[in-house]
CSV table of N, CA, C and O in Angstrom, one decimal:
chain,number,residue,atom,x,y,z
A,236,MET,N,3.1,-24.7,20.2
A,236,MET,CA,2.9,-23.3,20.5
A,236,MET,C,2.4,-22.6,19.3
A,236,MET,O,2.9,-22.7,18.2
A,237,VAL,N,1.3,-21.8,19.4
A,237,VAL,CA,0.8,-21.1,18.3
A,237,VAL,C,1.2,-19.6,18.4
A,237,VAL,O,1.1,-19.0,19.5
A,238,PHE,N,1.7,-19.1,17.3
A,238,PHE,CA,2.2,-17.7,17.3
A,238,PHE,C,1.1,-16.8,16.9
A,238,PHE,O,0.5,-17.0,15.9
A,239,ASN,N,0.9,-15.7,17.7
A,239,ASN,CA,-0.1,-14.7,17.4
A,239,ASN,C,0.7,-13.4,17.1
A,239,ASN,O,1.2,-12.8,18.1
A,240,PRO,N,0.8,-13.0,15.8
A,240,PRO,CA,1.7,-11.8,15.6
A,240,PRO,C,1.1,-10.5,16.2
A,240,PRO,O,1.9,-9.5,16.3
A,241,PHE,N,-0.2,-10.5,16.5
A,241,PHE,CA,-0.7,-9.3,17.1
A,241,PHE,C,-0.5,-9.1,18.6
A,241,PHE,O,-0.7,-8.1,19.2
A,242,GLN,N,-0.1,-10.2,19.2
A,242,GLN,CA,0.2,-10.2,20.7
A,242,GLN,C,1.7,-10.6,21.0
A,242,GLN,O,2.3,-9.9,21.8
A,243,ASP,N,2.2,-11.6,20.3
A,243,ASP,CA,3.5,-12.1,20.6
A,243,ASP,C,4.7,-11.3,20.1
A,243,ASP,O,5.8,-11.4,20.6
A,244,HIS,N,4.5,-10.3,19.2
A,244,HIS,CA,5.6,-9.6,18.7
A,244,HIS,C,6.2,-8.7,19.7
A,244,HIS,O,7.4,-8.3,19.6
A,245,ASN,N,5.5,-8.3,20.7
A,245,ASN,CA,6.0,-7.4,21.8
A,245,ASN,C,7.1,-8.0,22.6
A,245,ASN,O,8.0,-7.3,23.1
A,246,ARG,N,7.2,-9.4,22.6
A,246,ARG,CA,8.2,-10.0,23.4
A,246,ARG,C,9.6,-9.9,22.7
A,246,ARG,O,10.6,-10.0,23.4
A,247,TYR,N,9.6,-9.5,21.4
A,247,TYR,CA,10.9,-9.5,20.7
A,247,TYR,C,11.4,-8.1,20.3
A,247,TYR,O,12.4,-8.0,19.8
A,248,LEU,N,10.6,-7.1,20.7
A,248,LEU,CA,10.9,-5.7,20.3
A,248,LEU,C,12.1,-5.2,21.0
A,248,LEU,O,13.0,-4.6,20.4
A,249,ASP,N,12.2,-5.4,22.3
A,249,ASP,CA,13.2,-4.8,23.1
A,249,ASP,C,14.5,-5.6,23.3
A,249,ASP,O,15.5,-5.1,23.8
A,250,LYS,N,14.5,-6.8,22.8
A,250,LYS,CA,15.6,-7.7,23.0
A,250,LYS,C,16.6,-7.6,21.8
A,250,LYS,O,16.1,-7.5,20.6
A,251,ASP,N,17.8,-7.6,22.1
A,251,ASP,CA,18.9,-7.5,21.1
A,251,ASP,C,19.0,-8.9,20.4
A,251,ASP,O,19.0,-9.9,21.1
A,252,PRO,N,19.0,-8.9,19.1
A,252,PRO,CA,19.1,-10.2,18.4
A,252,PRO,C,20.3,-11.0,18.8
A,252,PRO,O,20.3,-12.3,18.8
A,253,LYS,N,21.4,-10.4,19.3
A,253,LYS,CA,22.6,-11.1,19.7
A,253,LYS,C,22.3,-12.0,21.0
A,253,LYS,O,22.9,-13.0,21.2
A,254,ASP,N,21.3,-11.5,21.8
A,254,ASP,CA,21.0,-12.2,23.0
A,254,ASP,C,19.8,-13.2,22.9
A,254,ASP,O,19.4,-13.8,23.8
A,255,MET,N,19.3,-13.4,21.7
A,255,MET,CA,18.2,-14.2,21.4
A,255,MET,C,18.6,-15.7,21.2
A,255,MET,O,19.7,-15.9,20.6
A,256,THR,N,17.8,-16.6,21.6
A,256,THR,CA,18.0,-18.0,21.3
A,256,THR,C,17.6,-18.2,19.8
A,256,THR,O,17.0,-17.4,19.1
A,257,LEU,N,17.9,-19.4,19.3
A,257,LEU,CA,17.6,-19.8,17.9
A,257,LEU,C,16.1,-19.7,17.6
A,257,LEU,O,15.7,-19.2,16.6
A,258,SER,N,15.3,-20.2,18.6
A,258,SER,CA,13.9,-20.2,18.4
A,258,SER,C,13.3,-18.8,18.4
A,258,SER,O,12.4,-18.4,17.6
A,259,GLU,N,13.9,-17.9,19.2
A,259,GLU,CA,13.5,-16.5,19.2
A,259,GLU,C,13.9,-15.8,17.9
A,259,GLU,O,13.1,-15.0,17.4
A,260,LEU,N,15.1,-16.1,17.4
A,260,LEU,CA,15.5,-15.5,16.1
A,260,LEU,C,14.6,-15.9,15.0
A,260,LEU,O,14.2,-15.1,14.1
A,261,ARG,N,14.2,-17.2,15.0
A,261,ARG,CA,13.2,-17.7,14.0
A,261,ARG,C,11.9,-17.0,14.1
A,261,ARG,O,11.3,-16.6,13.1
A,262,MET,N,11.4,-16.8,15.3
A,262,MET,CA,10.2,-16.1,15.5
A,262,MET,C,10.3,-14.6,15.1
A,262,MET,O,9.4,-14.1,14.5
A,263,LEU,N,11.4,-14.0,15.4
A,263,LEU,CA,11.6,-12.6,14.9
A,263,LEU,C,11.6,-12.5,13.4
A,263,LEU,O,11.0,-11.6,12.8
A,264,LEU,N,12.3,-13.5,12.8
A,264,LEU,CA,12.3,-13.5,11.3
A,264,LEU,C,10.9,-13.7,10.8
A,264,LEU,O,10.5,-13.1,9.8
A,265,LYS,N,10.1,-14.6,11.4
A,265,LYS,CA,8.7,-14.8,11.0
A,265,LYS,C,7.9,-13.5,11.1
A,265,LYS,O,7.1,-13.2,10.3
A,266,ILE,N,8.1,-12.8,12.2
A,266,ILE,CA,7.4,-11.6,12.4
A,266,ILE,C,7.8,-10.6,11.3
A,266,ILE,O,6.9,-9.9,10.8
A,267,LYS,N,9.0,-10.4,11.0
A,267,LYS,CA,9.5,-9.5,10.0
A,267,LYS,C,8.9,-9.9,8.6
A,267,LYS,O,8.5,-9.0,7.9
A,268,ARG,N,8.9,-11.1,8.3
A,268,ARG,CA,8.3,-11.6,7.0
A,268,ARG,C,6.8,-11.3,7.0
A,268,ARG,O,6.3,-10.8,5.9
A,269,MET,N,6.1,-11.5,8.1
A,269,MET,CA,4.7,-11.3,8.1
A,269,MET,C,4.4,-9.8,8.0
A,269,MET,O,3.5,-9.4,7.3
A,270,ASP,N,5.2,-9.0,8.6
A,270,ASP,CA,5.0,-7.5,8.5
A,270,ASP,C,5.3,-7.0,7.1
A,270,ASP,O,4.6,-6.2,6.6
A,271,LEU,N,6.3,-7.6,6.5
A,271,LEU,CA,6.6,-7.2,5.1
A,271,LEU,C,5.5,-7.6,4.2
A,271,LEU,O,5.1,-6.9,3.3
A,272,GLN,N,4.9,-8.8,4.4
A,272,GLN,CA,3.8,-9.3,3.6
A,272,GLN,C,2.6,-8.4,3.8
A,272,GLN,O,1.9,-8.1,2.8
A,273,LEU,N,2.3,-8.0,5.0
A,273,LEU,CA,1.2,-7.2,5.2
A,273,LEU,C,1.3,-5.8,4.5
A,273,LEU,O,0.4,-5.3,4.0
A,274,GLY,N,2.5,-5.3,4.6
A,274,GLY,CA,2.8,-4.0,3.9
A,274,GLY,C,2.6,-4.1,2.4
A,274,GLY,O,2.1,-3.3,1.8
A,275,TRP,N,3.1,-5.2,1.9
A,275,TRP,CA,3.0,-5.5,0.4
A,275,TRP,C,1.5,-5.6,0.0
A,275,TRP,O,1.1,-5.0,-1.0
A,276,ASN,N,0.8,-6.4,0.8
A,276,ASN,CA,-0.7,-6.5,0.5
A,276,ASN,C,-1.4,-5.2,0.6
A,276,ASN,O,-2.3,-5.0,-0.3
A,277,GLU,N,-1.0,-4.4,1.5
A,277,GLU,CA,-1.7,-3.0,1.6
A,277,GLU,C,-1.3,-2.2,0.4
A,277,GLU,O,-2.2,-1.5,-0.2
A,278,LEU,N,-0.1,-2.2,-0.1
A,278,LEU,CA,0.3,-1.5,-1.2
A,278,LEU,C,-0.4,-2.0,-2.5
A,278,LEU,O,-1.0,-1.2,-3.3
A,279,GLU,N,-0.5,-3.3,-2.7
A,279,GLU,CA,-1.2,-3.8,-3.8
A,279,GLU,C,-2.7,-3.4,-3.8
A,279,GLU,O,-3.3,-3.1,-4.8
A,280,GLY,N,-3.3,-3.4,-2.6
A,280,GLY,CA,-4.7,-3.1,-2.5
A,280,GLY,C,-4.9,-1.6,-2.9
A,280,GLY,O,-5.9,-1.3,-3.5
A,281,LYS,N,-4.0,-0.7,-2.5
A,281,LYS,CA,-4.2,0.7,-2.8
A,281,LYS,C,-4.0,0.9,-4.3
A,281,LYS,O,-4.7,1.7,-4.9
A,282,ILE,N,-3.0,0.2,-4.9
A,282,ILE,CA,-2.8,0.3,-6.4
A,282,ILE,C,-4.1,-0.2,-7.1
A,282,ILE,O,-4.5,0.5,-8.1
A,283,LYS,N,-4.6,-1.3,-6.7
A,283,LYS,CA,-5.8,-1.9,-7.4
A,283,LYS,C,-7.0,-1.0,-7.2
A,283,LYS,O,-7.8,-0.8,-8.1
A,284,PHE,N,-7.1,-0.3,-6.1
A,284,PHE,CA,-8.2,0.6,-5.8
A,284,PHE,C,-8.2,1.8,-6.8
A,284,PHE,O,-9.2,2.1,-7.5
A,285,TRP,N,-7.0,2.4,-6.9
A,285,TRP,CA,-6.9,3.5,-7.8
A,285,TRP,C,-7.0,3.2,-9.3
A,285,TRP,O,-7.4,3.9,-10.1
A,286,GLN,N,-6.6,1.9,-9.6
A,286,GLN,CA,-6.8,1.5,-11.0
A,286,GLN,C,-8.3,1.3,-11.3
A,286,GLN,O,-8.7,1.7,-12.4
A,287,ARG,N,-9.0,0.8,-10.3
A,287,ARG,CA,-10.5,0.7,-10.5
A,287,ARG,C,-11.1,2.1,-10.6
A,287,ARG,O,-12.0,2.3,-11.5
A,288,VAL,N,-10.7,3.0,-9.8
A,288,VAL,CA,-11.2,4.4,-9.9
A,288,VAL,C,-11.0,5.0,-11.2
A,288,VAL,O,-11.9,5.6,-11.9
A,289,THR,N,-9.7,5.0,-11.7
A,289,THR,CA,-9.4,5.6,-13.0
A,289,THR,C,-10.1,4.9,-14.2
A,289,THR,O,-10.6,5.5,-15.1
A,290,ARG,N,-10.2,3.6,-14.1
A,290,ARG,CA,-10.9,2.8,-15.1
A,290,ARG,C,-12.4,3.2,-15.2
A,290,ARG,O,-13.0,3.4,-16.2
A,291,SER,N,-13.0,3.4,-14.0
A,291,SER,CA,-14.4,3.8,-13.9
A,291,SER,C,-14.6,5.2,-14.5
A,291,SER,O,-15.6,5.5,-15.2
A,292,LEU,N,-13.7,6.1,-14.1
A,292,LEU,CA,-13.8,7.5,-14.6
A,292,LEU,C,-13.6,7.5,-16.2
A,292,LEU,O,-14.3,8.2,-16.9
A,293,ARG,N,-12.7,6.7,-16.7
A,293,ARG,CA,-12.5,6.7,-18.1
A,293,ARG,C,-13.7,6.1,-18.8
A,293,ARG,O,-14.1,6.6,-19.9
A,294,GLU,N,-14.2,5.0,-18.3
A,294,GLU,CA,-15.4,4.4,-19.0
A,294,GLU,C,-16.6,5.2,-18.9
A,294,GLU,O,-17.5,5.1,-19.8
A,295,SER,N,-16.8,6.0,-17.8
A,295,SER,CA,-18.0,6.8,-17.7
A,295,SER,C,-17.9,8.1,-18.6
A,295,SER,O,-18.9,8.7,-18.8
A,296,GLY,N,-16.7,8.4,-19.1
A,296,GLY,CA,-16.6,9.6,-20.0
A,296,GLY,C,-16.3,10.9,-19.2
A,296,GLY,O,-16.3,11.9,-19.9
A,297,ILE,N,-16.2,10.8,-17.9
A,297,ILE,CA,-16.0,12.0,-17.2
A,297,ILE,C,-14.6,12.7,-17.5
A,297,ILE,O,-14.5,13.9,-17.6
A,298,LEU,N,-13.6,11.8,-17.7
A,298,LEU,CA,-12.3,12.4,-18.1
A,298,LEU,C,-12.3,13.1,-19.4
A,298,LEU,O,-11.7,14.2,-19.5
A,299,ASP,N,-13.0,12.6,-20.4
A,299,ASP,CA,-13.1,13.2,-21.7
A,299,ASP,C,-13.9,14.6,-21.6
A,299,ASP,O,-13.5,15.5,-22.2
A,300,LYS,N,-14.9,14.6,-20.8
A,300,LYS,CA,-15.7,15.8,-20.6
A,300,LYS,C,-14.8,16.9,-19.9
A,300,LYS,O,-14.9,18.1,-20.2
A,301,ALA,N,-14.1,16.4,-18.9
A,301,ALA,CA,-13.2,17.4,-18.2
A,301,ALA,C,-12.1,17.9,-19.1
A,301,ALA,O,-11.8,19.1,-19.1
A,302,LYS,N,-11.6,17.0,-19.9
A,302,LYS,CA,-10.5,17.5,-20.9
A,302,LYS,C,-11.1,18.5,-21.9
A,302,LYS,O,-10.5,19.5,-22.2
A,303,GLU,N,-12.3,18.2,-22.4
A,303,GLU,CA,-13.0,19.1,-23.3
A,303,GLU,C,-13.2,20.5,-22.7
A,303,GLU,O,-13.1,21.5,-23.3
A,304,GLY,N,-13.7,20.4,-21.4
A,304,GLY,CA,-14.0,21.7,-20.7
A,304,GLY,C,-12.7,22.5,-20.5
A,304,GLY,O,-12.7,23.7,-20.7
A,305,ILE,N,-11.6,21.9,-20.2
A,305,ILE,CA,-10.4,22.6,-19.9
A,305,ILE,C,-9.9,23.2,-21.3
A,305,ILE,O,-9.4,24.3,-21.3
A,306,GLN,N,-10.0,22.4,-22.3
A,306,GLN,CA,-9.5,22.9,-23.6
A,306,GLN,C,-10.4,24.1,-24.1
A,306,GLN,O,-9.8,25.0,-24.6
A,307,SER,N,-11.7,24.0,-23.9
A,307,SER,CA,-12.5,25.1,-24.3
A,307,SER,C,-12.2,26.4,-23.4
A,307,SER,O,-12.2,27.5,-23.9
A,308,TYR,N,-12.0,26.2,-22.2
A,308,TYR,CA,-11.6,27.3,-21.3
A,308,TYR,C,-10.3,27.9,-21.7
A,308,TYR,O,-10.2,29.1,-21.8
A,309,LEU,N,-9.3,27.1,-22.1
A,309,LEU,CA,-8.0,27.6,-22.5
A,309,LEU,C,-8.1,28.3,-23.9
A,309,LEU,O,-7.4,29.3,-24.1
A,310,GLN,N,-9.0,27.9,-24.7
A,310,GLN,CA,-9.2,28.5,-26.0
A,310,GLN,C,-9.9,29.9,-25.9
A,310,GLN,O,-9.6,30.8,-26.6
A,311,LYS,N,-10.8,30.0,-24.9
A,311,LYS,CA,-11.4,31.3,-24.7
A,311,LYS,C,-10.4,32.3,-24.2
A,311,LYS,O,-10.5,33.5,-24.5
A,312,ASP,N,-9.5,31.9,-23.3
A,312,ASP,CA,-8.5,32.8,-22.8
A,312,ASP,C,-7.3,33.1,-23.7
A,312,ASP,O,-6.6,34.1,-23.4
A,313,SER,N,-7.1,32.4,-24.7
A,313,SER,CA,-6.0,32.6,-25.6
A,313,SER,C,-6.3,33.9,-26.4
A,313,SER,O,-7.4,34.1,-26.9
A,314,PRO,N,-5.2,34.7,-26.7
A,314,PRO,CA,-5.4,35.9,-27.5
A,314,PRO,C,-5.8,35.6,-28.9
A,314,PRO,O,-5.2,34.7,-29.5
A,315,LYS,N,-6.7,36.3,-29.5
A,315,LYS,CA,-7.1,36.1,-30.9
A,315,LYS,C,-6.2,36.9,-31.8
A,315,LYS,O,-5.9,38.1,-31.5
A,316,GLU,N,-5.9,36.4,-32.9
A,316,GLU,CA,-5.0,37.1,-33.9
A,316,GLU,C,-5.8,37.9,-34.8
A,316,GLU,O,-6.9,37.8,-35.2
């Protein structure tokens, strides 16, 4: 029997784990592990994406220019002594 998590998981959603057979419990555990792994992979992908974005911004010099622009704007607005 080949398990397809995109179709077979529906068989185990409404059933109480107390009423499941040993093979059904194993399948439910496998589903939960796969779901956890998919969630973890998605989180890692998002972290890596934002790391690449910030690295690109830093290497391009955009962040330094933005920081300089903000500092010059704040210096213009500060009261002169």
